Tab-separated table of C-alpha atoms and ligand atoms in Angstrom:
chain	number	residue	atom	x	y	z
A	1	MET	CA	51.705	5.240	8.707
A	2	ALA	CA	53.846	6.940	6.141
A	3	LEU	CA	55.489	10.302	6.658
A	4	ASP	CA	56.567	11.866	3.371
A	5	PRO	CA	60.363	12.411	3.531
A	6	LYS	CA	59.806	15.941	2.197
A	7	HIS	CA	58.695	16.922	5.711
A	8	LEU	CA	62.164	16.090	7.021
A	9	GLN	CA	64.233	17.856	4.371
A	10	GLY	CA	67.088	19.755	5.968
A	11	VAL	CA	66.992	17.642	9.138
A	12	GLU	CA	70.170	15.704	9.911
A	13	PRO	CA	69.512	12.244	8.358
A	14	GLU	CA	69.968	10.196	11.564
A	15	LEU	CA	67.503	12.416	13.454
A	16	ALA	CA	65.145	12.366	10.469
A	17	GLN	CA	65.081	8.575	10.699
A	18	VAL	CA	64.135	8.708	14.386
A	19	LEU	CA	61.326	11.208	13.694
A	20	SER	CA	60.021	9.061	10.860
A	21	CYS	CA	59.991	6.011	13.150
A	22	VAL	CA	58.113	7.981	15.814
A	23	ALA	CA	55.486	9.157	13.322
A	24	SER	CA	54.989	5.605	12.134
A	25	VAL	CA	54.481	4.108	15.608
A	26	VAL	CA	52.071	6.920	16.538
A	27	GLY	CA	49.951	5.869	13.576
A	28	GLU	CA	49.908	2.293	14.890
A	29	ILE	CA	48.937	3.466	18.388
A	30	SER	CA	46.077	5.488	16.928
A	31	GLY	CA	44.707	2.284	15.416
A	32	ILE	CA	45.101	0.326	18.683
A	33	LEU	CA	43.223	2.962	20.690
A	34	ARG	CA	40.157	2.826	18.437
A	35	SER	CA	39.225	-0.519	19.995
A	36	ALA	CA	41.304	-0.621	23.204
A	37	GLY	CA	39.732	-1.570	26.508
A	38	SER	CA	40.208	0.429	29.689
A	39	GLY	CA	40.898	-2.555	31.940
A	40	TYR	CA	43.769	-2.649	34.442
A	41	CYS	CA	46.284	-5.487	34.266
A	42	GLY	CA	46.967	-5.627	38.011
A	43	SER	CA	50.562	-4.319	37.829
A	44	THR	CA	52.050	-0.900	38.636
A	45	ASN	CA	54.889	0.984	36.972
A	46	ALA	CA	58.057	2.344	38.641
A	47	PHE	CA	56.152	5.500	39.611
A	48	GLY	CA	53.475	3.448	41.388
A	49	ASP	CA	50.793	4.144	38.773
A	50	GLN	CA	48.350	1.288	38.117
A	51	GLN	CA	48.874	0.010	34.561
A	52	LEU	CA	46.130	-0.552	32.038
A	53	GLU	CA	46.531	-3.431	29.613
A	54	VAL	CA	46.796	-0.870	26.810
A	55	ASP	CA	49.594	0.975	28.709
A	56	VAL	CA	51.685	-2.189	28.635
A	57	GLU	CA	50.760	-3.011	25.023
A	58	VAL	CA	51.697	0.430	23.718
A	59	ASP	CA	54.863	0.569	25.846
A	60	HIS	CA	56.091	-2.734	24.406
A	61	LEU	CA	55.175	-1.690	20.858
A	62	ILE	CA	57.196	1.529	21.033
A	63	PHE	CA	60.256	-0.243	22.459
A	64	GLU	CA	59.947	-2.825	19.661
A	65	ARG	CA	59.737	-0.190	16.929
A	66	LEU	CA	62.602	1.885	18.357
A	67	ALA	CA	64.757	-1.269	18.554
A	68	SER	CA	64.338	-1.680	14.802
A	69	CYS	CA	65.363	1.922	14.079
A	70	SER	CA	69.092	1.892	13.227
A	71	THR	CA	69.681	5.380	14.665
A	72	VAL	CA	68.254	4.706	18.145
A	73	GLN	CA	70.875	3.460	20.625
A	74	GLY	CA	68.858	3.671	23.823
A	75	ALA	CA	65.319	4.076	25.125
A	76	GLY	CA	63.415	4.415	28.383
A	77	SER	CA	59.751	4.958	29.204
A	78	GLU	CA	57.505	6.115	32.016
A	79	GLU	CA	56.469	2.457	32.326
A	80	GLN	CA	60.091	1.185	32.299
A	81	PRO	CA	62.253	4.260	33.176
A	82	GLU	CA	65.754	2.737	33.276
A	83	ILE	CA	67.436	3.593	29.958
A	84	ARG	CA	68.081	0.357	28.057
A	85	THR	CA	70.664	-0.144	25.305
A	86	LEU	CA	69.295	-0.772	21.808
A	87	PRO	CA	71.165	-2.016	18.717
A	88	GLY	CA	71.246	1.310	16.855
A	89	SER	CA	73.538	4.309	17.086
A	90	GLY	CA	72.829	8.032	17.297
A	91	TYR	CA	70.013	8.973	19.680
A	92	THR	CA	68.326	8.001	22.933
A	93	VAL	CA	64.528	8.249	22.967
A	94	VAL	CA	62.516	8.606	26.184
A	95	PHE	CA	58.744	8.425	26.078
A	96	ASP	CA	55.470	8.352	27.940
A	97	PRO	CA	53.575	5.761	25.922
A	98	LEU	CA	50.055	6.720	26.926
A	99	ASP	CA	49.861	9.839	29.062
A	100	GLY	CA	46.599	10.199	30.932
A	101	SER	CA	45.537	6.619	30.172
A	102	SER	CA	43.355	6.580	33.290
A	103	ILE	CA	40.853	8.787	31.422
A	104	ILE	CA	40.542	6.422	28.449
A	105	GLY	CA	37.510	4.889	30.156
A	106	ALA	CA	35.736	8.252	29.797
A	107	ASN	CA	36.836	8.414	26.121
A	108	PHE	CA	38.860	11.556	26.866
A	109	ALA	CA	41.784	12.411	24.602
A	110	VAL	CA	45.125	10.910	25.673
A	111	GLY	CA	48.621	11.334	24.280
A	112	THR	CA	52.107	9.966	23.690
A	113	ILE	CA	55.191	12.058	24.491
A	114	PHE	CA	58.728	11.596	23.091
A	115	GLY	CA	61.994	13.292	24.073
A	116	ILE	CA	64.852	12.696	21.595
A	117	TRP	CA	68.387	13.153	22.979
A	118	PRO	CA	71.665	13.036	21.040
A	119	GLY	CA	73.941	10.186	22.029
A	120	GLY	CA	73.422	8.241	25.233
A	121	SER	CA	71.479	8.556	28.454
A	122	PRO	CA	69.967	11.981	29.280
A	123	VAL	CA	70.936	11.610	32.969
A	124	GLY	CA	73.194	14.518	33.939
A	125	ARG	CA	71.917	16.742	31.122
A	126	ALA	CA	69.137	19.344	30.922
A	127	GLY	CA	66.028	19.220	28.694
A	128	ARG	CA	67.289	22.075	26.515
A	129	GLN	CA	69.849	19.618	25.135
A	130	GLN	CA	67.185	17.484	23.487
A	131	SER	CA	67.529	17.393	19.701
A	132	ALA	CA	63.763	17.236	19.175
A	133	ALA	CA	60.528	16.509	21.029
A	134	VAL	CA	57.215	15.100	19.840
A	135	TYR	CA	53.734	14.600	21.193
A	136	ALA	CA	50.716	12.885	19.691
A	137	VAL	CA	47.169	13.561	20.842
A	138	TYR	CA	44.519	10.931	20.130
A	139	GLY	CA	41.100	12.598	20.039
A	140	PRO	CA	38.465	12.825	17.305
A	141	GLN	CA	41.586	13.325	15.172
A	142	THR	CA	45.109	12.004	15.648
A	143	ILE	CA	47.486	14.947	15.670
A	144	LEU	CA	51.281	14.857	15.845
A	145	VAL	CA	53.223	17.941	16.948
A	146	TRP	CA	56.997	18.164	16.999
A	147	ALA	CA	59.747	20.671	17.623
A	148	LYS	CA	62.504	19.827	15.144
A	149	PRO	CA	65.674	21.695	14.178
A	150	ARG	CA	65.032	24.394	11.602
A	151	ALA	CA	66.442	23.434	8.193
A	152	GLY	CA	70.169	23.968	8.167
A	153	GLU	CA	70.427	24.712	11.874
A	154	SER	CA	73.573	23.279	13.382
A	155	ILE	CA	72.424	22.824	16.938
A	156	VAL	CA	75.165	23.677	19.418
A	157	HIS	CA	74.114	22.606	22.884
A	158	MET	CA	75.484	24.969	25.485
A	159	THR	CA	77.094	23.336	28.500
A	160	ALA	CA	75.678	23.935	31.947
A	161	ASN	CA	77.730	27.117	32.194
A	162	GLY	CA	76.842	28.263	28.667
A	163	GLY	CA	74.781	31.279	27.495
A	164	ASN	CA	71.926	32.960	29.355
A	165	SER	CA	68.875	31.032	30.410
A	166	ASN	CA	65.900	32.292	28.432
A	167	HIS	CA	63.949	33.087	31.584
A	168	LYS	CA	64.691	34.540	34.999
A	169	ASP	CA	62.108	34.256	37.726
A	170	SER	CA	60.606	37.310	39.371
A	171	ALA	CA	63.202	37.312	42.134
A	172	GLY	CA	65.883	37.416	39.451
A	173	LEU	CA	66.863	33.875	40.419
A	174	ASN	CA	68.532	32.192	37.521
A	175	ALA	CA	70.786	29.257	37.034
A	176	GLU	CA	72.283	28.417	40.355
A	177	SER	CA	69.164	28.137	42.474
A	178	ALA	CA	68.653	24.498	43.330
A	179	ALA	CA	65.182	23.007	43.610
A	180	THR	CA	64.764	21.336	46.972
A	181	ALA	CA	64.175	17.671	46.582
A	182	SER	CA	63.473	14.324	47.986
A	183	GLU	CA	62.751	11.195	46.004
A	184	GLY	CA	59.293	11.279	44.521
A	185	THR	CA	58.890	15.022	44.892
A	186	LEU	CA	60.827	17.839	43.268
A	187	SER	CA	63.953	16.657	41.519
A	188	SER	CA	67.084	17.679	43.395
A	189	SER	CA	68.881	19.328	40.562
A	190	ILE	CA	70.868	22.443	39.902
A	191	CYS	CA	69.342	24.562	37.161
A	192	SER	CA	71.791	24.778	34.333
A	193	SER	CA	71.667	27.748	32.001
A	194	SER	CA	71.819	27.811	28.240
A	195	SER	CA	70.446	29.608	25.223
A	196	ASN	CA	66.893	29.836	23.878
A	197	ILE	CA	65.702	27.170	21.415
A	198	HIS	CA	63.022	29.227	19.695
A	199	SER	CA	65.565	30.417	17.136
A	200	THR	CA	66.879	26.940	16.340
A	201	HIS	CA	63.709	24.830	16.333
A	202	GLU	CA	60.366	24.978	14.547
A	203	VAL	CA	57.077	23.543	15.800
A	204	GLN	CA	54.945	21.807	13.180
A	205	GLU	CA	51.575	20.047	13.353
A	206	PHE	CA	50.474	17.012	11.317
A	207	LEU	CA	47.077	15.331	10.871
A	208	LEU	CA	46.764	11.570	10.360
A	209	HIS	CA	44.443	10.714	7.478
A	210	PRO	CA	42.417	7.465	7.364
A	211	ASP	CA	44.744	6.096	4.652
A	212	GLY	CA	47.636	6.210	7.146
A	213	THR	CA	49.380	9.231	5.662
A	214	TRP	CA	50.485	12.273	7.659
A	215	HIS	CA	49.458	15.673	6.303
A	216	LEU	CA	51.311	18.823	7.369
A	217	ARG	CA	48.672	21.127	8.781
A	218	ARG	CA	50.600	23.977	10.458
A	219	THR	CA	54.175	25.241	10.316
A	220	ASN	CA	55.886	27.697	12.700
A	221	VAL	CA	53.241	27.023	15.349
A	222	ALA	CA	53.506	29.881	17.848
A	223	ILE	CA	52.364	30.706	21.376
A	224	GLY	CA	51.621	34.375	22.043
A	225	PRO	CA	52.688	36.092	25.269
A	226	VAL	CA	49.259	36.801	26.758
A	227	SER	CA	46.200	34.631	27.064
A	228	ARG	CA	42.698	34.437	28.429
A	229	THR	CA	42.853	30.648	28.963
A	230	PHE	CA	44.664	28.765	31.661
A	231	ALA	CA	44.558	25.356	33.316
A	232	PRO	CA	45.421	25.513	37.033
A	233	ALA	CA	45.891	21.795	37.322
A	234	ASN	CA	46.213	20.065	40.656
A	235	LEU	CA	43.685	22.419	42.294
A	236	ARG	CA	43.969	20.498	45.552
A	237	ALA	CA	47.378	22.158	45.852
A	238	ALA	CA	45.673	25.540	45.503
A	239	SER	CA	43.381	24.803	48.445
A	240	SER	CA	46.429	24.153	50.585
A	241	ASN	CA	48.249	27.221	49.352
A	242	ALA	CA	46.461	30.491	49.988
A	243	GLU	CA	48.757	32.480	47.743
A	244	TYR	CA	48.249	30.164	44.780
A	245	ALA	CA	44.475	30.086	45.415
A	246	ALA	CA	44.462	33.897	45.443
A	247	LEU	CA	46.256	33.884	42.084
A	248	VAL	CA	43.797	31.341	40.660
A	249	ARG	CA	40.930	33.525	41.894
A	250	ARG	CA	42.496	36.572	40.201
A	251	TRP	CA	42.824	34.633	36.960
A	252	ILE	CA	39.233	33.381	37.194
A	253	ASP	CA	38.007	36.907	38.040
A	254	ALA	CA	39.815	38.069	34.929
A	255	ALA	CA	37.281	35.902	33.067
A	256	PHE	CA	39.883	33.425	31.916
A	257	THR	CA	38.431	30.246	30.433
A	258	LEU	CA	39.360	27.226	32.528
A	259	ARG	CA	40.634	24.228	30.569
A	260	TYR	CA	41.735	21.079	32.414
A	261	THR	CA	40.993	17.546	31.207
A	262	GLY	CA	43.297	15.567	33.501
A	263	GLY	CA	45.453	14.726	30.478
A	264	MET	CA	48.581	16.856	30.144
A	265	VAL	CA	48.941	16.283	26.392
A	266	PRO	CA	45.460	17.509	25.358
A	267	ASP	CA	45.738	20.342	27.919
A	268	VAL	CA	49.054	21.473	26.437
A	269	HIS	CA	47.843	20.884	22.887
A	270	HIS	CA	44.928	23.237	23.630
A	271	ILE	CA	47.500	26.003	24.189
A	272	LEU	CA	49.263	25.302	20.885
A	273	ALA	CA	45.921	24.963	19.060
A	274	LYS	CA	44.676	28.329	20.348
A	275	GLY	CA	48.064	30.058	20.198
A	276	SER	CA	47.978	31.036	23.852
A	277	GLY	CA	47.189	29.680	27.304
A	278	VAL	CA	48.950	28.258	30.325
A	279	PHE	CA	49.098	24.880	32.019
A	280	CYS	CA	50.205	24.576	35.635
A	281	ASN	CA	50.805	21.506	37.762
A	282	PRO	CA	52.282	22.977	40.954
A	283	CYS	CA	52.808	21.098	44.173
A	284	SER	CA	52.402	21.521	47.889
A	285	GLU	CA	52.892	19.445	51.031
A	286	ALA	CA	49.458	17.951	50.406
A	287	ALA	CA	50.190	17.288	46.729
A	288	PRO	CA	53.909	16.664	45.986
A	289	ALA	CA	55.243	17.061	42.451
A	290	LYS	CA	53.654	14.415	40.240
A	291	LEU	CA	54.737	14.954	36.660
A	292	ARG	CA	57.841	13.191	35.382
A	293	LEU	CA	60.693	15.524	34.400
A	294	LEU	CA	62.194	13.278	31.716
A	295	PHE	CA	59.076	11.705	30.200
A	296	GLU	CA	56.510	14.541	30.417
A	297	CYS	CA	57.855	17.944	31.509
A	298	ALA	CA	61.078	18.284	29.491
A	299	PRO	CA	59.671	17.199	26.077
A	300	LEU	CA	56.513	19.312	26.395
A	301	ALA	CA	58.440	22.320	27.712
A	302	PHE	CA	60.816	21.906	24.749
A	303	ILE	CA	57.911	22.155	22.300
A	304	VAL	CA	56.291	25.072	24.141
A	305	GLU	CA	59.564	27.067	24.326
A	306	ALA	CA	60.348	26.265	20.673
A	307	ALA	CA	56.944	27.804	19.886
A	308	GLY	CA	57.934	30.992	21.701
A	309	GLY	CA	56.259	30.207	25.017
A	310	SER	CA	58.056	29.676	28.290
A	311	SER	CA	58.123	27.246	31.192
A	312	THR	CA	59.098	27.346	34.819
A	313	THR	CA	59.549	25.137	37.862
A	314	GLY	CA	59.365	28.270	39.981
A	315	GLN	CA	63.167	28.361	40.081
A	316	CYS	CA	64.064	28.334	36.380
A	317	SER	CA	62.951	27.101	32.967
A	318	VAL	CA	62.028	23.409	33.032
A	319	LEU	CA	64.583	22.982	30.251
A	320	ASP	CA	67.390	24.106	32.546
A	321	VAL	CA	66.777	21.466	35.237
A	322	LEU	CA	69.424	18.757	35.143
A	323	VAL	CA	68.033	15.225	34.975
A	324	ARG	CA	69.333	13.509	38.105
A	325	THR	CA	67.592	10.138	37.614
A	326	PRO	CA	64.948	8.862	35.165
A	327	ASN	CA	62.519	8.889	38.117
A	328	ASP	CA	62.744	12.653	38.756
A	329	ARG	CA	59.471	14.533	39.081
A	330	SER	CA	58.931	18.267	38.788
A	331	LYS	CA	56.316	20.946	39.263
A	332	ILE	CA	55.673	22.839	36.075
A	333	CYS	CA	53.938	25.816	34.573
A	334	LEU	CA	54.192	26.409	30.837
A	335	GLY	CA	52.519	28.409	28.064
A	336	SER	CA	52.143	32.094	27.267
A	337	SER	CA	55.243	33.794	28.629
A	338	GLN	CA	53.452	36.635	30.436
A	339	LEU	CA	51.165	34.213	32.305
A	340	VAL	CA	54.105	31.968	33.183
A	341	GLU	CA	55.852	35.024	34.622
A	342	GLU	CA	52.652	35.848	36.547
A	343	SER	CA	52.612	32.338	38.010
A	344	LEU	CA	56.152	32.560	39.385
A	345	ALA	CA	55.212	33.831	42.844
A	346	ALA	CA	52.678	31.018	43.258
A	347	MET	CA	55.037	28.385	41.808
A	348	GLN	CA	57.819	29.488	44.148
A	349	ALA	CA	55.449	29.428	47.117
A	350	ALA	CA	54.004	26.044	46.215
B	1	P6P	P1	46.142	15.265	38.674
B	1	P6P	C1	48.077	11.915	33.932
B	1	P6P	O1	48.167	10.866	34.900
B	1	P6P	C2	49.098	12.953	34.329
B	1	P6P	O2	50.383	12.394	34.376
B	1	P6P	C3	49.053	14.136	33.361
B	1	P6P	O3	48.697	13.760	32.079
B	1	P6P	C4	48.007	15.036	33.984
B	1	P6P	O4	48.162	16.413	33.675
B	1	P6P	C5	48.230	14.806	35.474
B	1	P6P	O5	48.745	13.475	35.612
B	1	P6P	C6	46.940	14.931	36.229
B	1	P6P	O6	47.271	14.835	37.602
B	1	P6P	O7	46.776	14.983	40.002
B	1	P6P	O8	45.854	16.730	38.431
B	1	P6P	O9	44.947	14.408	38.357
């Protein structure tokens, strides 16, 4: 599944090698899914999710391919979260091998998500310090979208006390507000603060052709500030949270088009495909935070913010939440910046 090196010109060579490896394994996964079953294998992952046979197959394949990439020194996945040491040197790759796999049986689109971190384990760092992020969506077409450093950009990652976070919530809360937490719900983490990544990273979209080659389809993919499409995921949380339900009602009354497939990757890709939209997966007592900070929220928020959108946990940008453990979960709302701002009250209440 060849990626022409011309698409990585200007990217630091070690990172370029990781991105090329990721594009290649996505091409293999696309082939596997064409004839994959939707049977469960009787085991569960560290998050308690039942595993499909294809979850395990794809998880093992990605670890195997990353282990043969000389610039990958560590890897962890939603199926096996503890970061393991690999023979290479340069980057640590975390991934969700098959996000939304439970909907494969309905032939819905599913995805793979990658977060690429410089050096070793991401624990103790915030998502804004990723070097790049990638997702693949397997639908009628196989599409790969990444946020990679703009040619020639020397990425300086601010420390936790660096520049200004790119987003303050409506109460003016910024870096120091801590998300409340208990294992399995919101990650207990202090929001760091650092600079915006839109100026240093570009979002590009590729299409996989039947001959196994990737074709660049869009450059400088952008998300506009206002939208008429949103996906209030996790609606059961809305029913237990009057304020959030009132906000959902206001959005629906505003004739927004609802989009929610139960797969985060196609739901987020819809926003990047249309150039606007918002995806929310809030939480409540009835529905604690579900999405994984390291394997789902941080990479996708990285791509959305690189495209000019924004993200929030209700306290701060998703990219400013420090990763406490690989098992952290987080509530999330991301997409068009004005709609994310509008969701703050509901996200803080949830
Ligand atoms: P709910 C899939 O299992 C997933 O992790 C995301 O892809 C998706 O957005 C979310 O869970 C769906 O969760 O509780 O709304 O069905």
